[in-house]
PDB file of C-alpha atoms and ligand atoms in Angstrom:
ATOM      1  CA  MET A 103       0.000   0.000   0.000  1.00 95.00           C
ATOM      2  CA  ARG A 104       1.145   3.517  -0.717  1.00 98.00           C
ATOM      3  CA  ILE A 105       2.389   5.854   1.990  1.00 98.00           C
ATOM      4  CA  ILE A 106       1.771   9.559   2.461  1.00 98.00           C
ATOM      5  CA  ASP A 107       4.273  11.806   4.173  1.00 98.00           C
ATOM      6  CA  THR A 108       2.291  14.907   5.120  1.00 98.00           C
ATOM      7  CA  HIS A 109       5.319  16.885   6.302  1.00 98.00           C
ATOM      8  CA  ALA A 110       8.812  16.896   4.844  1.00 98.00           C
ATOM      9  CA  HIS A 111      11.481  19.523   4.295  1.00 97.00           C
ATOM     10  CA  LEU A 112      13.390  19.200   1.025  1.00 96.00           C
ATOM     11  CA  TRP A 113      16.270  21.548   1.748  1.00 92.00           C
ATOM     12  CA  ASP A 114      18.277  21.329   4.886  1.00 87.00           C
ATOM     13  CA  ALA A 115      21.903  21.284   5.916  1.00 82.00           C
ATOM     14  CA  LYS A 116      21.233  17.833   7.385  1.00 85.00           C
ATOM     15  CA  TYR A 117      20.607  16.324   3.919  1.00 82.00           C
ATOM     16  CA  ASP A 118      23.550  14.800   2.120  1.00 80.00           C
ATOM     17  CA  VAL A 119      21.466  14.491  -1.077  1.00 87.00           C
ATOM     18  CA  ASP A 120      19.521  16.996  -3.151  1.00 93.00           C
ATOM     19  CA  ALA A 121      15.768  17.529  -3.133  1.00 95.00           C
ATOM     20  CA  LEU A 122      15.102  15.585  -6.332  1.00 95.00           C
ATOM     21  CA  GLU A 123      16.968  12.569  -4.983  1.00 95.00           C
ATOM     22  CA  VAL A 124      14.883  12.692  -1.792  1.00 96.00           C
ATOM     23  CA  ILE A 125      11.717  12.759  -3.928  1.00 97.00           C
ATOM     24  CA  ASN A 126      12.837  10.085  -6.402  1.00 97.00           C
ATOM     25  CA  ASP A 127      13.893   7.653  -3.663  1.00 97.00           C
ATOM     26  CA  PHE A 128      10.507   8.077  -2.024  1.00 98.00           C
ATOM     27  CA  MET A 129       8.543   7.654  -5.247  1.00 98.00           C
ATOM     28  CA  SER A 130      10.562   4.595  -6.304  1.00 97.00           C
ATOM     29  CA  GLU A 131       9.400   2.866  -3.096  1.00 95.00           C
ATOM     30  CA  HIS A 132       5.784   2.917  -4.420  1.00 96.00           C
ATOM     31  CA  LYS A 133       4.619   4.917  -7.398  1.00 93.00           C
ATOM     32  CA  GLY A 134       1.432   6.017  -5.629  1.00 97.00           C
ATOM     33  CA  ASN A 135       3.291   7.597  -2.726  1.00 98.00           C
ATOM     34  CA  VAL A 136       2.348  11.177  -1.868  1.00 98.00           C
ATOM     35  CA  LEU A 137       4.553  13.853  -0.346  1.00 98.00           C
ATOM     36  CA  VAL A 138       3.672  17.236   1.104  1.00 98.00           C
ATOM     37  CA  ALA A 139       6.771  19.446   1.052  1.00 98.00           C
ATOM     38  CA  VAL A 140       6.666  22.380   3.452  1.00 98.00           C
ATOM     39  CA  GLY A 141       8.377  25.750   3.210  1.00 97.00           C
ATOM     40  CA  THR A 142       9.495  27.714   6.251  1.00 97.00           C
ATOM     41  CA  ASN A 143      10.714  31.042   4.844  1.00 96.00           C
ATOM     42  CA  PHE A 144      10.844  33.109   1.653  1.00 96.00           C
ATOM     43  CA  GLU A 145      13.955  31.384   0.256  1.00 94.00           C
ATOM     44  CA  ASP A 146      12.566  27.932   0.955  1.00 93.00           C
ATOM     45  CA  CYS A 147       9.226  28.787  -0.667  1.00 96.00           C
ATOM     46  CA  LYS A 148      10.928  30.185  -3.782  1.00 97.00           C
ATOM     47  CA  LYS A 149      12.788  26.887  -4.163  1.00 96.00           C
ATOM     48  CA  LEU A 150       9.511  24.987  -3.794  1.00 97.00           C
ATOM     49  CA  CYS A 151       8.196  26.851  -6.863  1.00 97.00           C
ATOM     50  CA  GLU A 152      10.812  25.043  -8.943  1.00 96.00           C
ATOM     51  CA  ILE A 153       9.638  21.581  -7.870  1.00 96.00           C
ATOM     52  CA  ASN A 154       7.237  20.016 -10.332  1.00 97.00           C
ATOM     53  CA  GLN A 155       6.962  16.296  -9.625  1.00 96.00           C
ATOM     54  CA  LYS A 156       3.958  14.004  -9.737  1.00 96.00           C
ATOM     55  CA  ASN A 157       2.359  13.466  -6.314  1.00 98.00           C
ATOM     56  CA  VAL A 158       4.539  16.100  -4.660  1.00 98.00           C
ATOM     57  CA  PHE A 159       2.358  18.820  -3.170  1.00 98.00           C
ATOM     58  CA  LYS A 160       3.527  22.058  -1.645  1.00 98.00           C
ATOM     59  CA  ALA A 161       2.796  24.130   1.425  1.00 98.00           C
ATOM     60  CA  MET A 162       4.207  27.596   1.944  1.00 98.00           C
ATOM     61  CA  GLY A 163       4.521  29.721   5.057  1.00 98.00           C
ATOM     62  CA  ILE A 164       6.810  31.381   7.571  1.00 98.00           C
ATOM     63  CA  HIS A 165       7.936  29.228  10.499  1.00 98.00           C
ATOM     64  CA  PRO A 166       7.752  30.880  13.948  1.00 97.00           C
ATOM     65  CA  GLN A 167      11.554  30.768  14.211  1.00 96.00           C
ATOM     66  CA  PHE A 168      11.546  33.528  11.555  1.00 96.00           C
ATOM     67  CA  ALA A 169       8.881  35.641  13.275  1.00 97.00           C
ATOM     68  CA  THR A 170      11.247  38.580  13.534  1.00 95.00           C
ATOM     69  CA  GLY A 171      13.029  39.649  10.384  1.00 90.00           C
ATOM     70  CA  TYR A 172      11.173  37.515   7.827  1.00 94.00           C
ATOM     71  CA  ASP A 173      10.824  38.726   4.252  1.00 94.00           C
ATOM     72  CA  PRO A 174       7.216  39.937   3.815  1.00 93.00           C
ATOM     73  CA  GLN A 175       7.407  39.202   0.065  1.00 95.00           C
ATOM     74  CA  VAL A 176       6.439  35.664   1.013  1.00 96.00           C
ATOM     75  CA  PHE A 177       2.813  36.793   1.287  1.00 98.00           C
ATOM     76  CA  ASP A 178       2.817  37.891  -2.383  1.00 97.00           C
ATOM     77  CA  LEU A 179       4.621  34.703  -3.386  1.00 98.00           C
ATOM     78  CA  ILE A 180       1.933  32.577  -1.716  1.00 98.00           C
ATOM     79  CA  ARG A 181      -0.910  34.562  -3.336  1.00 98.00           C
ATOM     80  CA  VAL A 182       0.677  34.271  -6.782  1.00 98.00           C
ATOM     81  CA  ASN A 183       1.133  30.510  -6.310  1.00 98.00           C
ATOM     82  CA  LYS A 184      -2.183  29.839  -4.599  1.00 98.00           C
ATOM     83  CA  ASP A 185      -3.269  27.263  -7.189  1.00 97.00           C
ATOM     84  CA  ASP A 186       0.018  25.402  -6.786  1.00 97.00           C
ATOM     85  CA  ILE A 187      -0.124  24.927  -2.997  1.00 98.00           C
ATOM     86  CA  VAL A 188      -2.294  22.682  -0.823  1.00 98.00           C
ATOM     87  CA  ALA A 189      -1.754  24.418   2.532  1.00 98.00           C
ATOM     88  CA  ILE A 190      -0.288  27.367   4.406  1.00 98.00           C
ATOM     89  CA  GLY A 191       2.620  26.008   6.420  1.00 97.00           C
ATOM     90  CA  GLU A 192       4.792  25.442   8.221  1.00 98.00           C
ATOM     91  CA  ILE A 193       3.515  28.141  10.556  1.00 98.00           C
ATOM     92  CA  GLY A 194       2.821  28.249  14.279  1.00 98.00           C
ATOM     93  CA  LEU A 195       4.184  29.046  17.714  1.00 98.00           C
ATOM     94  CA  ASP A 196       7.395  27.913  19.389  1.00 97.00           C
ATOM     95  CA  TYR A 197       7.911  29.068  22.970  1.00 96.00           C
ATOM     96  CA  TYR A 198      10.580  26.445  23.593  1.00 94.00           C
ATOM     97  CA  TYR A 199      13.033  28.391  21.428  1.00 92.00           C
ATOM     98  CA  GLY A 200      11.287  31.734  21.017  1.00 88.00           C
ATOM     99  CA  LYS A 201       9.517  32.735  24.225  1.00 85.00           C
ATOM    100  CA  ASP A 202      10.995  36.251  23.974  1.00 93.00           C
ATOM    101  CA  GLU A 203       9.335  36.640  20.583  1.00 96.00           C
ATOM    102  CA  ARG A 204       5.842  35.657  21.668  1.00 97.00           C
ATOM    103  CA  GLU A 205       4.188  38.869  20.427  1.00 97.00           C
ATOM    104  CA  ALA A 206       5.929  38.707  17.041  1.00 98.00           C
ATOM    105  CA  GLN A 207       4.989  35.027  16.662  1.00 98.00           C
ATOM    106  CA  LEU A 208       1.342  35.697  17.510  1.00 98.00           C
ATOM    107  CA  ASP A 209       1.230  38.620  15.089  1.00 98.00           C
ATOM    108  CA  LEU A 210       2.726  36.561  12.262  1.00 98.00           C
ATOM    109  CA  LEU A 211       0.434  33.605  12.979  1.00 98.00           C
ATOM    110  CA  TYR A 212      -2.628  35.876  12.916  1.00 98.00           C
ATOM    111  CA  LYS A 213      -1.576  37.249   9.510  1.00 98.00           C
ATOM    112  CA  GLN A 214      -1.039  33.743   8.126  1.00 98.00           C
ATOM    113  CA  PHE A 215      -4.383  32.486   9.480  1.00 98.00           C
ATOM    114  CA  GLU A 216      -6.020  35.438   7.692  1.00 98.00           C
ATOM    115  CA  LEU A 217      -4.209  34.405   4.522  1.00 98.00           C
ATOM    116  CA  ALA A 218      -5.324  30.776   4.902  1.00 98.00           C
ATOM    117  CA  VAL A 219      -8.953  31.895   5.224  1.00 98.00           C
ATOM    118  CA  GLU A 220      -8.574  34.280   2.269  1.00 98.00           C
ATOM    119  CA  LEU A 221      -7.163  31.522   0.050  1.00 98.00           C
ATOM    120  CA  ASP A 222      -9.352  28.774   1.552  1.00 98.00           C
ATOM    121  CA  LYS A 223      -6.379  26.546   2.439  1.00 98.00           C
ATOM    122  CA  PRO A 224      -5.749  24.330   5.465  1.00 98.00           C
ATOM    123  CA  VAL A 225      -2.842  25.197   7.773  1.00 98.00           C
ATOM    124  CA  ILE A 226       0.143  23.064   8.797  1.00 98.00           C
ATOM    125  CA  LEU A 227       0.945  24.049  12.368  1.00 98.00           C
ATOM    126  CA  HIS A 228       4.071  23.785  14.451  1.00 98.00           C
ATOM    127  CA  CYS A 229       3.354  24.102  18.174  1.00 97.00           C
ATOM    128  CA  ARG A 230       5.912  23.780  20.918  1.00 96.00           C
ATOM    129  CA  GLU A 231       4.968  24.647  24.502  1.00 96.00           C
ATOM    130  CA  ALA A 232       2.318  27.031  23.198  1.00 97.00           C
ATOM    131  CA  SER A 233      -0.922  25.002  23.160  1.00 97.00           C
ATOM    132  CA  GLY A 234      -2.987  27.576  25.077  1.00 97.00           C
ATOM    133  CA  ASP A 235      -2.138  30.459  22.748  1.00 98.00           C
ATOM    134  CA  LEU A 236      -2.555  28.227  19.691  1.00 98.00           C
ATOM    135  CA  VAL A 237      -6.062  27.147  20.671  1.00 98.00           C
ATOM    136  CA  ASP A 238      -6.972  30.785  21.496  1.00 98.00           C
ATOM    137  CA  MET A 239      -5.793  31.840  18.040  1.00 98.00           C
ATOM    138  CA  ILE A 240      -7.640  28.985  16.299  1.00 98.00           C
ATOM    139  CA  ASN A 241     -10.807  30.056  18.139  1.00 98.00           C
ATOM    140  CA  LYS A 242     -10.598  33.441  16.378  1.00 98.00           C
ATOM    141  CA  PHE A 243     -10.919  31.680  12.999  1.00 98.00           C
ATOM    142  CA  PRO A 244     -13.921  29.338  13.185  1.00 96.00           C
ATOM    143  CA  THR A 245     -13.680  28.195   9.552  1.00 97.00           C
ATOM    144  CA  LEU A 246      -9.982  27.315   9.735  1.00 98.00           C
ATOM    145  CA  ARG A 247      -8.917  23.682   9.207  1.00 98.00           C
ATOM    146  CA  GLY A 248      -5.556  21.987   9.359  1.00 98.00           C
ATOM    147  CA  VAL A 249      -3.087  19.762  11.135  1.00 98.00           C
ATOM    148  CA  VAL A 250      -0.875  20.196  14.188  1.00 98.00           C
ATOM    149  CA  HIS A 251       2.267  18.511  12.979  1.00 98.00           C
ATOM    150  CA  CYS A 252       4.511  16.405  15.231  1.00 97.00           C
ATOM    151  CA  TYR A 253       1.838  16.562  17.903  1.00 97.00           C
ATOM    152  CA  SER A 254       3.331  16.948  21.375  1.00 95.00           C
ATOM    153  CA  GLY A 255       0.413  18.411  23.351  1.00 96.00           C
ATOM    154  CA  SER A 256      -1.911  16.932  25.946  1.00 97.00           C
ATOM    155  CA  LEU A 257      -4.903  14.619  25.543  1.00 98.00           C
ATOM    156  CA  GLU A 258      -7.200  17.528  26.480  1.00 98.00           C
ATOM    157  CA  THR A 259      -5.781  19.790  23.758  1.00 98.00           C
ATOM    158  CA  ALA A 260      -5.982  16.927  21.254  1.00 98.00           C
ATOM    159  CA  LYS A 261      -9.693  16.558  22.033  1.00 98.00           C
ATOM    160  CA  ILE A 262     -10.257  20.311  21.565  1.00 98.00           C
ATOM    161  CA  LEU A 263      -8.420  20.256  18.221  1.00 98.00           C
ATOM    162  CA  MET A 264     -10.286  17.179  17.028  1.00 97.00           C
ATOM    163  CA  ALA A 265     -13.635  18.760  17.903  1.00 97.00           C
ATOM    164  CA  LYS A 266     -12.653  21.636  15.610  1.00 96.00           C
ATOM    165  CA  GLY A 267     -11.873  19.196  12.805  1.00 95.00           C
ATOM    166  CA  PHE A 268      -8.102  19.500  13.118  1.00 98.00           C
ATOM    167  CA  TYR A 269      -5.782  16.555  12.530  1.00 98.00           C
ATOM    168  CA  LEU A 270      -2.816  15.426  14.598  1.00 98.00           C
ATOM    169  CA  GLY A 271       0.415  14.820  12.684  1.00 98.00           C
ATOM    170  CA  VAL A 272       2.245  11.768  14.018  1.00 98.00           C
ATOM    171  CA  GLY A 273       5.840  11.003  13.049  1.00 98.00           C
ATOM    172  CA  GLY A 274       9.113   9.547  14.250  1.00 97.00           C
ATOM    173  CA  SER A 275       8.751  10.804  17.798  1.00 96.00           C
ATOM    174  CA  TYR A 276       5.867   8.321  18.214  1.00 98.00           C
ATOM    175  CA  THR A 277       8.367   5.481  18.040  1.00 97.00           C
ATOM    176  CA  PHE A 278      10.615   6.868  20.767  1.00 96.00           C
ATOM    177  CA  ASN A 279      10.556   4.869  23.978  1.00 89.00           C
ATOM    178  CA  ASN A 280      10.009   7.924  26.165  1.00 89.00           C
ATOM    179  CA  ASN A 281       6.941   9.130  24.266  1.00 92.00           C
ATOM    180  CA  LYS A 282       4.282   7.395  26.347  1.00 95.00           C
ATOM    181  CA  LYS A 283       2.012  10.448  26.265  1.00 96.00           C
ATOM    182  CA  LEU A 284       1.480  10.393  22.497  1.00 97.00           C
ATOM    183  CA  LYS A 285       0.986   6.610  22.510  1.00 97.00           C
ATOM    184  CA  GLU A 286      -1.721   6.989  25.147  1.00 97.00           C
ATOM    185  CA  ILE A 287      -3.429   9.756  23.149  1.00 98.00           C
ATOM    186  CA  ILE A 288      -3.569   7.566  20.031  1.00 98.00           C
ATOM    187  CA  LYS A 289      -4.789   4.598  22.050  1.00 97.00           C
ATOM    188  CA  GLU A 290      -7.531   6.751  23.560  1.00 98.00           C
ATOM    189  CA  LEU A 291      -8.608   8.724  20.482  1.00 97.00           C
ATOM    190  CA  GLY A 292      -7.861   6.249  17.692  1.00 98.00           C
ATOM    191  CA  LEU A 293      -6.800   7.208  14.176  1.00 98.00           C
ATOM    192  CA  GLU A 294      -9.888   9.135  13.109  1.00 97.00           C
ATOM    193  CA  ASN A 295      -8.003  12.462  13.076  1.00 97.00           C
ATOM    194  CA  VAL A 296      -4.424  11.252  12.576  1.00 98.00           C
ATOM    195  CA  VAL A 297      -2.121  11.773   9.594  1.00 98.00           C
ATOM    196  CA  LEU A 298       1.401  10.402   9.267  1.00 98.00           C
ATOM    197  CA  GLU A 299       4.519  12.440   8.616  1.00 98.00           C
ATOM    198  CA  THR A 300       8.270  12.359   8.905  1.00 98.00           C
ATOM    199  CA  ASP A 301       9.437  15.990   9.381  1.00 97.00           C
ATOM    200  CA  SER A 302      12.397  14.841   7.280  1.00 97.00           C
ATOM    201  CA  PRO A 303      15.304  15.284   7.650  1.00 96.00           C
ATOM    202  CA  TYR A 304      14.591  15.468  11.400  1.00 95.00           C
ATOM    203  CA  LEU A 305      13.191  12.962  13.895  1.00 94.00           C
ATOM    204  CA  ALA A 306      14.003   9.679  12.169  1.00 96.00           C
ATOM    205  CA  PRO A 307      11.909   6.887  13.693  1.00 97.00           C
ATOM    206  CA  VAL A 308      13.226   3.873  15.576  1.00 96.00           C
ATOM    207  CA  PRO A 309      15.182   1.820  14.407  1.00 96.00           C
ATOM    208  CA  LEU A 310      16.825   4.689  12.487  1.00 95.00           C
ATOM    209  CA  ARG A 311      16.722   7.231  15.308  1.00 95.00           C
ATOM    210  CA  GLY A 312      19.573   9.735  15.054  1.00 93.00           C
ATOM    211  CA  LYS A 313      20.030   9.179  11.316  1.00 95.00           C
ATOM    212  CA  VAL A 314      18.906  11.560   8.563  1.00 95.00           C
ATOM    213  CA  ASN A 315      15.177  11.045   8.161  1.00 96.00           C
ATOM    214  CA  ARG A 316      13.683  10.365   4.712  1.00 96.00           C
ATOM    215  CA  PRO A 317      10.003  10.401   3.626  1.00 98.00           C
ATOM    216  CA  GLN A 318       9.876   6.622   3.016  1.00 98.00           C
ATOM    217  CA  TYR A 319      10.566   6.021   6.726  1.00 98.00           C
ATOM    218  CA  VAL A 320       6.948   6.995   7.449  1.00 98.00           C
ATOM    219  CA  ARG A 321       6.374   3.238   7.137  1.00 97.00           C
ATOM    220  CA  TYR A 322       8.177   2.658  10.454  1.00 98.00           C
ATOM    221  CA  VAL A 323       5.711   4.998  12.133  1.00 98.00           C
ATOM    222  CA  ALA A 324       2.761   3.121  10.615  1.00 98.00           C
ATOM    223  CA  ARG A 325       4.272  -0.169  11.810  1.00 98.00           C
ATOM    224  CA  ALA A 326       4.750   1.091  15.387  1.00 97.00           C
ATOM    225  CA  ILE A 327       1.156   2.343  15.571  1.00 98.00           C
ATOM    226  CA  ALA A 328      -0.133  -0.941  14.100  1.00 98.00           C
ATOM    227  CA  ASP A 329       1.741  -2.916  16.778  1.00 97.00           C
ATOM    228  CA  ASP A 330       0.368  -0.743  19.590  1.00 97.00           C
ATOM    229  CA  LEU A 331      -3.233  -0.853  18.345  1.00 98.00           C
ATOM    230  CA  SER A 332      -3.049  -4.547  17.379  1.00 98.00           C
ATOM    231  CA  ILE A 333      -4.198  -3.840  13.823  1.00 98.00           C
ATOM    232  CA  SER A 334      -2.402  -4.323  10.526  1.00 98.00           C
ATOM    233  CA  GLU A 335       0.003  -1.819   9.014  1.00 98.00           C
ATOM    234  CA  ASP A 336      -2.289  -1.608   5.973  1.00 98.00           C
ATOM    235  CA  GLU A 337      -5.207  -0.675   8.198  1.00 98.00           C
ATOM    236  CA  VAL A 338      -3.190   2.150   9.752  1.00 98.00           C
ATOM    237  CA  LEU A 339      -2.175   3.341   6.297  1.00 98.00           C
ATOM    238  CA  SER A 340      -5.617   3.157   4.769  1.00 98.00           C
ATOM    239  CA  ILE A 341      -7.172   5.246   7.571  1.00 98.00           C
ATOM    240  CA  THR A 342      -4.381   7.824   7.815  1.00 98.00           C
ATOM    241  CA  ASN A 343      -3.989   8.063   4.012  1.00 98.00           C
ATOM    242  CA  ALA A 344      -7.690   8.830   3.615  1.00 98.00           C
ATOM    243  CA  ASN A 345      -7.388  11.488   6.336  1.00 98.00           C
ATOM    244  CA  ALA A 346      -4.403  13.093   4.624  1.00 98.00           C
ATOM    245  CA  LEU A 347      -6.099  13.200   1.214  1.00 98.00           C
ATOM    246  CA  LYS A 348      -9.199  14.741   2.772  1.00 98.00           C
ATOM    247  CA  LEU A 349      -7.184  17.292   4.759  1.00 98.00           C
ATOM    248  CA  PHE A 350      -5.401  18.585   1.660  1.00 98.00           C
ATOM    249  CA  ASN A 351      -8.347  18.201  -0.753  1.00 98.00           C
ATOM    250  CA  LEU A 352      -6.486  15.544  -2.738  1.00 98.00           C
ATOM    251  CA  GLU A 353      -9.207  12.891  -2.798  1.00 94.00           C
ATOM    252  CA  ASN A 354      -8.719  12.277  -6.528  1.00 93.00           C
ATOM    253  CA  VAL A 355      -4.958  11.685  -6.266  1.00 94.00           C
TER     254      VAL A 355
HETATM  255 ZN1   ZN B   5       8.732  20.823   9.946  1.00 71.65          ZN
END
């Protein structure tokens, strides 16, 4: 069965190969595989414009780590390319690294939520130690949809997000031994609102933890979830694939 990686970065100092090689390796694993490549700043998003590969879909946005000093031209770039992107992302809040920039992060997130509503696109959210502010911001945009990637919040927040139709992105960190919290959340809530991802080149799953992550390793995440829920890997994939296609309006892909 095909796999869908709903969150991968194609350019990063961690990669020892170029973006096309990352894509081709992934697509050679199964020709129906689907990849959502995310941009995090103006430069990244410009490079995404040059990618034109079957079953590779693009998301553009400004990551919270660039909340101060980002190039505002990215907003024009996203509007010009609106028919070529499936989501606004990776955007969000990160108080683990950027607590001093809380106001700037909130301001940028508000602007990008407005853009997502304007263009009628889902959002791909990064949230680290900022669940309260994220939910408050989502509440200001009742029609907004999306995914909280690499979900690391509580069961309570997961329930709030699910009730709003948001998905939880689950990747390599699920397979880590110390991540009991996420395993319990999935056990409790099931896969109804879960999509799989890698966050390549980061967060490679067990048994490749510490190595450079690649989109095809999403299979290890599916396998770990299947083991924990006592269902087959194909069952995990068929549910989470359908969720991913629905989230990004790719049902005909
Ligand atoms: Zn990411």
